CSV table of C-alpha atoms and ligand atoms in Angstrom, one decimal:
chain,number,residue,atom,x,y,z
A,28,UNK,CA,109.2,131.8,66.8
A,29,UNK,CA,106.0,129.8,67.2
A,30,UNK,CA,102.8,131.8,66.9
A,31,UNK,CA,100.9,129.2,68.9
A,32,UNK,CA,103.3,129.6,71.8
A,33,UNK,CA,102.9,133.3,71.6
A,34,UNK,CA,99.1,133.0,71.7
A,35,UNK,CA,99.4,130.7,74.7
A,36,UNK,CA,101.6,133.2,76.5
A,37,UNK,CA,99.1,136.1,76.0
A,38,UNK,CA,96.2,133.8,77.0
A,39,UNK,CA,97.9,132.7,80.2
A,40,UNK,CA,98.5,136.3,81.2
A,41,UNK,CA,94.9,137.1,80.6
A,42,UNK,CA,93.8,134.3,82.9
A,43,UNK,CA,96.2,135.6,85.6
A,44,UNK,CA,94.6,139.1,85.3
A,45,UNK,CA,91.0,137.9,85.3
A,46,UNK,CA,91.6,135.8,88.4
A,47,UNK,CA,93.7,138.3,90.3
A,48,UNK,CA,91.1,141.1,89.7
A,49,UNK,CA,88.2,138.9,90.8
A,50,UNK,CA,86.0,139.5,87.8
A,51,UNK,CA,82.9,137.4,88.0
A,52,UNK,CA,80.7,138.2,84.9
A,53,UNK,CA,83.0,137.8,82.0
A,54,UNK,CA,82.4,138.0,78.2
A,55,UNK,CA,84.6,135.8,76.0
A,56,UNK,CA,85.1,136.4,72.3
A,57,UNK,CA,85.8,133.9,69.5
A,58,UNK,CA,88.9,132.3,67.9
A,59,UNK,CA,92.0,130.3,68.5
A,60,UNK,CA,93.6,132.7,71.0
A,61,UNK,CA,90.4,132.8,73.1
A,62,UNK,CA,90.4,129.0,72.9
A,63,UNK,CA,93.8,128.9,74.6
A,64,UNK,CA,92.3,131.3,77.2
A,65,UNK,CA,89.5,128.8,78.0
A,66,UNK,CA,92.0,125.9,78.1
A,67,UNK,CA,94.2,127.7,80.5
A,68,UNK,CA,91.3,128.8,82.7
A,69,UNK,CA,90.1,125.2,82.8
A,70,UNK,CA,93.6,124.0,84.0
A,71,UNK,CA,93.6,126.5,87.0
A,72,UNK,CA,92.0,125.7,90.3
A,73,UNK,CA,89.0,128.0,90.1
A,74,UNK,CA,85.7,128.1,91.9
A,75,UNK,CA,83.5,127.6,88.9
A,76,UNK,CA,80.4,128.6,90.9
A,77,UNK,CA,81.8,132.1,91.3
A,78,UNK,CA,82.2,132.7,87.6
A,79,UNK,CA,79.6,133.5,85.0
A,80,UNK,CA,80.3,133.8,81.3
A,81,UNK,CA,78.6,135.0,78.2
A,82,UNK,CA,80.1,134.7,74.7
A,83,UNK,CA,80.1,136.1,71.2
A,84,UNK,CA,79.6,132.8,69.5
A,85,UNK,CA,78.0,129.3,69.9
A,86,UNK,CA,81.5,127.9,69.4
A,87,UNK,CA,82.9,129.7,72.5
A,88,UNK,CA,79.7,129.0,74.5
A,89,UNK,CA,80.1,125.3,73.9
A,90,UNK,CA,83.8,125.3,74.8
A,91,UNK,CA,83.0,127.0,78.1
A,92,UNK,CA,80.2,124.7,78.9
A,93,UNK,CA,82.3,121.6,78.0
A,94,UNK,CA,84.8,122.8,80.6
A,95,UNK,CA,82.1,123.1,83.3
A,96,UNK,CA,81.6,126.9,83.2
A,97,UNK,CA,78.2,128.5,83.4
A,98,UNK,CA,77.3,130.4,80.3
A,99,UNK,CA,74.5,133.0,79.9
A,100,UNK,CA,72.8,134.0,76.7
A,101,UNK,CA,74.0,137.5,75.7
A,102,UNK,CA,70.4,138.7,75.5
A,103,UNK,CA,70.1,138.3,79.3
A,104,UNK,CA,73.2,140.5,80.1
A,105,UNK,CA,73.2,144.3,80.5
A,106,UNK,CA,76.9,144.8,81.5
A,107,UNK,CA,80.0,142.7,82.0
A,108,UNK,CA,82.8,143.0,84.5
A,109,UNK,CA,85.4,142.1,81.9
A,110,UNK,CA,85.6,141.0,78.3
A,111,UNK,CA,88.5,138.9,76.8
A,112,UNK,CA,89.0,138.5,73.0
A,113,UNK,CA,91.5,138.2,70.2
A,114,UNK,CA,92.0,140.3,67.1
A,115,UNK,CA,93.1,139.9,63.5
A,116,UNK,CA,95.2,143.1,63.5
A,117,UNK,CA,96.0,145.9,65.9
A,118,UNK,CA,97.8,149.1,65.3
A,119,UNK,CA,99.8,151.4,67.6
A,120,UNK,CA,96.7,153.5,68.5
A,121,UNK,CA,94.8,150.4,69.6
A,122,UNK,CA,92.6,150.3,66.5
A,123,UNK,CA,91.7,146.8,65.5
A,124,UNK,CA,90.4,144.6,62.7
A,125,UNK,CA,88.3,141.8,64.0
A,126,UNK,CA,85.8,139.3,62.5
A,127,UNK,CA,88.1,136.6,61.2
A,128,UNK,CA,85.7,134.2,62.9
A,129,UNK,CA,82.6,136.1,61.6
A,130,UNK,CA,81.6,137.0,65.2
A,131,UNK,CA,82.4,140.7,65.2
A,132,UNK,CA,78.8,142.0,65.7
A,133,UNK,CA,78.4,140.3,69.1
A,134,UNK,CA,82.1,140.9,69.9
A,135,UNK,CA,81.5,144.7,69.5
A,136,UNK,CA,78.3,144.6,71.6
A,137,UNK,CA,79.9,142.6,74.4
A,138,UNK,CA,83.1,144.7,74.5
A,139,UNK,CA,80.9,147.9,74.4
A,140,UNK,CA,79.0,146.7,77.5
A,141,UNK,CA,82.1,145.6,79.4
A,142,UNK,CA,83.8,147.7,82.1
A,143,UNK,CA,87.3,146.3,81.3
A,144,UNK,CA,88.4,144.9,77.9
A,145,UNK,CA,91.4,142.7,77.6
A,146,UNK,CA,92.5,141.9,74.0
A,147,UNK,CA,95.0,139.0,73.5
A,148,UNK,CA,97.1,138.7,70.4
A,149,UNK,CA,100.3,137.1,69.2
A,150,UNK,CA,103.1,139.3,67.9
A,151,UNK,CA,102.1,138.7,64.2
A,152,UNK,CA,98.9,140.7,64.7
A,153,UNK,CA,100.6,144.0,65.4
A,154,UNK,CA,100.7,146.1,62.2
A,155,UNK,CA,101.7,149.5,61.0
A,156,UNK,CA,98.5,149.9,58.9
A,157,UNK,CA,95.2,148.2,59.4
A,158,UNK,CA,94.4,146.1,56.3
A,159,UNK,CA,98.0,145.0,55.8
A,160,UNK,CA,97.2,141.3,56.2
A,161,UNK,CA,93.5,141.0,56.8
A,162,UNK,CA,90.4,142.3,55.0
A,163,UNK,CA,87.7,144.3,56.7
A,164,UNK,CA,84.8,142.0,57.6
A,165,UNK,CA,81.3,143.4,57.1
A,166,UNK,CA,78.1,141.8,58.4
A,167,UNK,CA,75.1,142.5,56.2
A,168,UNK,CA,71.4,141.6,56.4
A,169,UNK,CA,70.9,138.8,53.9
A,170,UNK,CA,68.2,140.8,52.0
A,171,UNK,CA,70.6,143.7,51.5
A,172,UNK,CA,73.6,141.6,50.3
A,173,UNK,CA,73.7,142.6,46.7
A,174,UNK,CA,72.7,146.2,47.3
A,175,UNK,CA,75.5,146.6,49.9
A,176,UNK,CA,78.0,144.7,47.8
A,177,UNK,CA,77.5,146.9,44.7
A,178,UNK,CA,77.6,150.0,46.9
A,179,UNK,CA,80.9,149.0,48.4
A,180,UNK,CA,82.3,148.1,44.9
A,181,UNK,CA,81.2,151.5,43.6
A,182,UNK,CA,83.5,153.0,46.2
A,183,UNK,CA,86.4,151.4,44.2
A,184,UNK,CA,86.9,148.6,46.7
A,185,UNK,CA,87.2,144.8,46.2
A,186,UNK,CA,84.6,143.1,48.2
A,187,UNK,CA,83.3,139.5,48.2
A,188,UNK,CA,81.0,137.3,50.3
A,189,UNK,CA,83.1,135.1,52.5
A,190,UNK,CA,82.8,131.4,51.6
A,191,UNK,CA,83.9,128.2,53.3
A,192,UNK,CA,86.1,125.8,51.3
A,193,UNK,CA,84.1,122.8,52.6
A,194,UNK,CA,81.1,122.0,54.7
A,195,UNK,CA,78.7,124.6,53.3
A,196,UNK,CA,77.9,126.1,49.8
A,197,UNK,CA,77.2,129.8,49.6
A,198,UNK,CA,78.2,132.7,51.8
A,199,UNK,CA,79.1,132.4,55.5
A,200,UNK,CA,76.1,133.3,57.7
A,201,UNK,CA,77.0,134.4,61.2
A,202,UNK,CA,75.6,133.2,64.5
A,203,UNK,CA,73.3,136.2,64.5
A,204,UNK,CA,72.0,135.5,60.9
A,205,UNK,CA,74.0,138.1,58.9
A,206,UNK,CA,76.0,137.4,55.7
A,207,UNK,CA,79.8,138.1,56.1
A,208,UNK,CA,81.6,140.0,53.4
A,209,UNK,CA,85.3,140.7,53.3
A,210,UNK,CA,86.5,144.1,51.9
A,211,UNK,CA,90.2,144.6,50.9
A,212,UNK,CA,91.7,147.8,52.3
A,213,UNK,CA,94.0,149.3,49.6
A,214,UNK,CA,97.4,150.5,51.0
A,215,UNK,CA,96.6,154.1,50.2
A,216,UNK,CA,93.3,154.2,52.0
A,217,UNK,CA,92.4,154.1,55.7
A,218,UNK,CA,90.4,151.3,57.3
A,219,UNK,CA,88.7,153.8,59.6
A,220,UNK,CA,87.5,156.0,56.7
A,221,UNK,CA,86.3,152.9,54.7
A,222,UNK,CA,84.6,151.4,57.8
A,223,UNK,CA,82.8,154.7,58.5
A,224,UNK,CA,81.4,154.9,55.0
A,225,UNK,CA,80.3,151.2,54.9
A,226,UNK,CA,78.7,151.4,58.3
A,227,UNK,CA,76.4,154.2,57.0
A,228,UNK,CA,74.9,152.0,54.3
A,229,UNK,CA,71.5,150.7,55.2
A,230,UNK,CA,71.5,146.9,55.6
A,231,UNK,CA,75.0,146.8,57.1
A,232,UNK,CA,74.9,145.4,60.7
A,233,UNK,CA,78.5,146.1,61.7
A,234,UNK,CA,82.1,146.0,60.5
A,235,UNK,CA,85.2,144.5,62.1
A,236,UNK,CA,86.8,147.9,62.6
A,237,UNK,CA,87.1,148.6,66.3
A,238,UNK,CA,88.3,151.9,67.8
A,239,UNK,CA,88.4,152.8,71.4
A,240,UNK,CA,87.6,149.3,72.8
A,241,UNK,CA,90.9,148.3,74.4
A,242,UNK,CA,91.7,148.8,78.0
A,243,UNK,CA,94.6,146.3,78.1
A,244,UNK,CA,96.4,144.8,75.2
A,245,UNK,CA,98.5,141.7,75.8
A,246,UNK,CA,100.9,140.9,73.0
A,247,UNK,CA,102.4,137.4,73.3
A,248,UNK,CA,105.9,136.4,72.1
A,249,UNK,CA,107.4,133.0,72.6
A,250,UNK,CA,109.1,134.0,75.8
A,251,UNK,CA,107.2,137.0,77.1
A,252,UNK,CA,104.1,139.1,77.1
A,253,UNK,CA,104.1,142.9,76.4
A,254,UNK,CA,101.3,144.7,78.2
A,255,UNK,CA,99.9,148.0,76.8
A,256,UNK,CA,97.3,150.1,78.5
A,257,UNK,CA,94.9,152.3,76.5
A,258,UNK,CA,92.5,155.0,77.3
A,259,UNK,CA,89.3,153.8,75.8
A,260,UNK,CA,87.6,157.1,75.6
A,261,UNK,CA,90.5,159.0,74.1
A,262,UNK,CA,91.7,155.9,72.2
A,263,UNK,CA,95.3,156.6,73.2
A,264,UNK,CA,98.1,154.4,74.3
A,265,UNK,CA,98.8,155.2,78.0
A,266,UNK,CA,101.8,153.0,79.0
A,267,UNK,CA,103.5,149.6,78.8
B,30,5RP,C1,86.6,136.4,65.6
B,30,5RP,C2,87.7,137.4,65.9
B,30,5RP,C3,89.0,136.8,66.4
B,30,5RP,O1,89.2,137.5,67.6
B,30,5RP,C4,90.1,137.1,65.4
B,30,5RP,O2,89.7,136.5,64.2
B,30,5RP,C5,91.4,136.4,65.9
B,30,5RP,O3,91.3,135.0,65.9
B,30,5RP,P1,92.5,134.1,66.3
B,30,5RP,O4,92.6,134.3,67.8
B,30,5RP,O5,92.1,132.7,65.9
B,30,5RP,O6,93.7,134.5,65.6
B,30,5RP,O7,87.6,138.6,65.7
B,30,5RP,O8,85.5,137.0,64.9
């Protein structure tokens, strides 16, 4: 089954929902699934003057603008009608790992400020245990890099600055100026516990652990989309 097809299915359904519900101020996250959302939205006959966007990355802002949509800087926005984003992993309780694109700090801020959060994933992102396939991304102030790294390692964890294979030497620096670290979650430990401890270290800006952010999860398969509703406050799965 093609993962790309599955991402496309989830993205198409998210476009249906955004248009049906008449949201007008919409936040858009970062990544390849979100890219499909923008492509699909661009294919539909929509009144571009009615929609206003903001985004978690320059990459997404440019893609929206290239397709004729109006994009606001996040610093000018105090709430959003809706927020649409992908995830690296999601478990049965709606907890997620995000930050594969290094944009989780703004992703968390935008989804926190949004009245309705739609997360779109392909079936391969659904896991039993967070950390099965992806590390926990951590954004750190550059000045605190070595202090935070050694503190995380002293917790018995493997952590390393994220590096690109080409195009840039040295650690990945996010759109908001932090250095991105990746922390492996050992099978016997919980992502939530580790993220909580790391978030309390001074110099850490945010982690890619998200709990209580999903209103609607759209899981794409090649031939269908499974929809799961969550209670954001209680963090529980309500219904399919
Ligand atoms: C970016 C993210 C993305 O949502 C996550 O990495 C999923 O990406 P993709 O849709 O390409 O699989 O958190 O920081």
